[in-house]
């Protein structure tokens, strides 16, 4: 049994897409890493290669198990809290699960952290900017959300409660808490099962299916490589100047979803197909059909990243082409190289 007395961290949701990359990066920096994950959306395969590492251990459990959390928090000196219900598809389909997981789980994390005065880094989301149209979004902007009858917004609100509570623990009880808002983070191991656009488009393209663009495709996003996101999270964890504050983590290069679809088609097409019109392989699907009646999307979403740059000197590094290359490579590997002929 390894010693967990120095530079030991706990990652909640560490078998998820971002958590598993974070675990890997922290092990490479000689931290002792404990992951707690209930494998609801996280996958054991994500951390399977780490299980032989002498400084790694894994608890399959939910963060609402207060006894287990008490023990794990007592043995670490920092918590990265990433366990949450995520993915627009999941949120729209299971709003009760989303609200309960995100609020009750985070309460346990703060309460337990306070007992041991352990620093907490809390993952939040660009969803909290909602329908704001003052681009770019900066951390202290006003928030504009839709009505409670649209379940999409429950995710933003549940994460805002996590943020409020974390900042309250910092101000009122002196607990070091850092909130980071991730903007469209993508990369290897992300699954399209809960709606995320890039793995979905790449999988569809490689399976020879039509690419499903929701709405008119003019909505834009900025995509961040998970490697850059992990670098940002670690930089914040190592800076006491970050305590008690909220930070955007994102890339600032904007692309429309329609152009993203075209790019994915071009990058996955065999040489002889490269000169075909990519639009023939795109299928537009109204939002109501893709998600639920009355679904509201954000038209644009761009982060202002000056605060994190000024505080820890972080900026993103990886271009969209490199992100897509990595995702294409990863999905080809996991589908065992079985690539179908495109549908026309
Ligand atoms: N999207 C799409 N087709 C898909 C999945 C998503 O057009 O198969 C769109 C979605 O409506 C949104 C954007 O891609 O406008 C990004 O979606 P994602 O769920 O990845 O992240 P979001 O920014 O909505 O949190």
PDB file of N, CA and C in Angstrom, residues 74 127 138 141 146 231 239 275 300 302 329 332:
ATOM      1  N   UNK A  74      -9.527  12.639   4.208  1.00  0.00           N
ATOM      2  CA  UNK A  74      -8.574  12.709   5.325  1.00  0.00           C
ATOM      3  C   UNK A  74      -7.164  12.309   4.872  1.00  0.00           C
ATOM      4  N   UNK A 127     -21.858  26.683 -19.419  1.00  0.00           N
ATOM      5  CA  UNK A 127     -23.330  26.717 -19.443  1.00  0.00           C
ATOM      6  C   UNK A 127     -23.876  27.814 -18.540  1.00  0.00           C
ATOM      7  N   UNK A 138     -17.016  36.997 -19.609  1.00  0.00           N
ATOM      8  CA  UNK A 138     -16.023  37.027 -18.533  1.00  0.00           C
ATOM      9  C   UNK A 138     -16.696  36.722 -17.204  1.00  0.00           C
ATOM     10  N   UNK A 141     -19.575  38.591 -15.488  1.00  0.00           N
ATOM     11  CA  UNK A 141     -20.740  39.020 -16.283  1.00  0.00           C
ATOM     12  C   UNK A 141     -22.047  38.591 -15.628  1.00  0.00           C
ATOM     13  N   UNK A 146     -32.680  30.603 -19.296  1.00  0.00           N
ATOM     14  CA  UNK A 146     -34.058  30.402 -19.724  1.00  0.00           C
ATOM     15  C   UNK A 146     -34.933  29.979 -18.542  1.00  0.00           C
ATOM     16  N   UNK A 231      -3.759  21.242 -18.080  1.00  0.00           N
ATOM     17  CA  UNK A 231      -2.641  22.138 -17.731  1.00  0.00           C
ATOM     18  C   UNK A 231      -3.169  23.345 -16.951  1.00  0.00           C
ATOM     19  N   UNK A 239      -1.531  27.516  -7.412  1.00  0.00           N
ATOM     20  CA  UNK A 239      -1.414  28.945  -7.108  1.00  0.00           C
ATOM     21  C   UNK A 239      -2.372  29.341  -5.991  1.00  0.00           C
ATOM     22  N   UNK A 275     -12.607  15.578 -52.833  1.00  0.00           N
ATOM     23  CA  UNK A 275     -13.101  16.675 -53.675  1.00  0.00           C
ATOM     24  C   UNK A 275     -14.612  16.672 -53.808  1.00  0.00           C
ATOM     25  N   UNK A 300     -23.781  31.794 -29.492  1.00  0.00           N
ATOM     26  CA  UNK A 300     -22.314  31.894 -29.487  1.00  0.00           C
ATOM     27  C   UNK A 300     -21.802  31.668 -28.069  1.00  0.00           C
ATOM     28  N   UNK A 302     -17.982  32.216 -26.307  1.00  0.00           N
ATOM     29  CA  UNK A 302     -16.538  32.494 -26.394  1.00  0.00           C
ATOM     30  C   UNK A 302     -16.060  32.971 -25.013  1.00  0.00           C
ATOM     31  N   UNK A 329      -8.016   9.767 -34.463  1.00  0.00           N
ATOM     32  CA  UNK A 329      -7.096   8.665 -34.181  1.00  0.00           C
ATOM     33  C   UNK A 329      -7.658   7.784 -33.057  1.00  0.00           C
ATOM     34  N   UNK A 332     -10.756   5.817 -34.164  1.00  0.00           N
ATOM     35  CA  UNK A 332     -10.356   4.711 -35.062  1.00  0.00           C
ATOM     36  C   UNK A 332      -9.780   3.559 -34.263  1.00  0.00           C
TER      37      UNK A 332
END
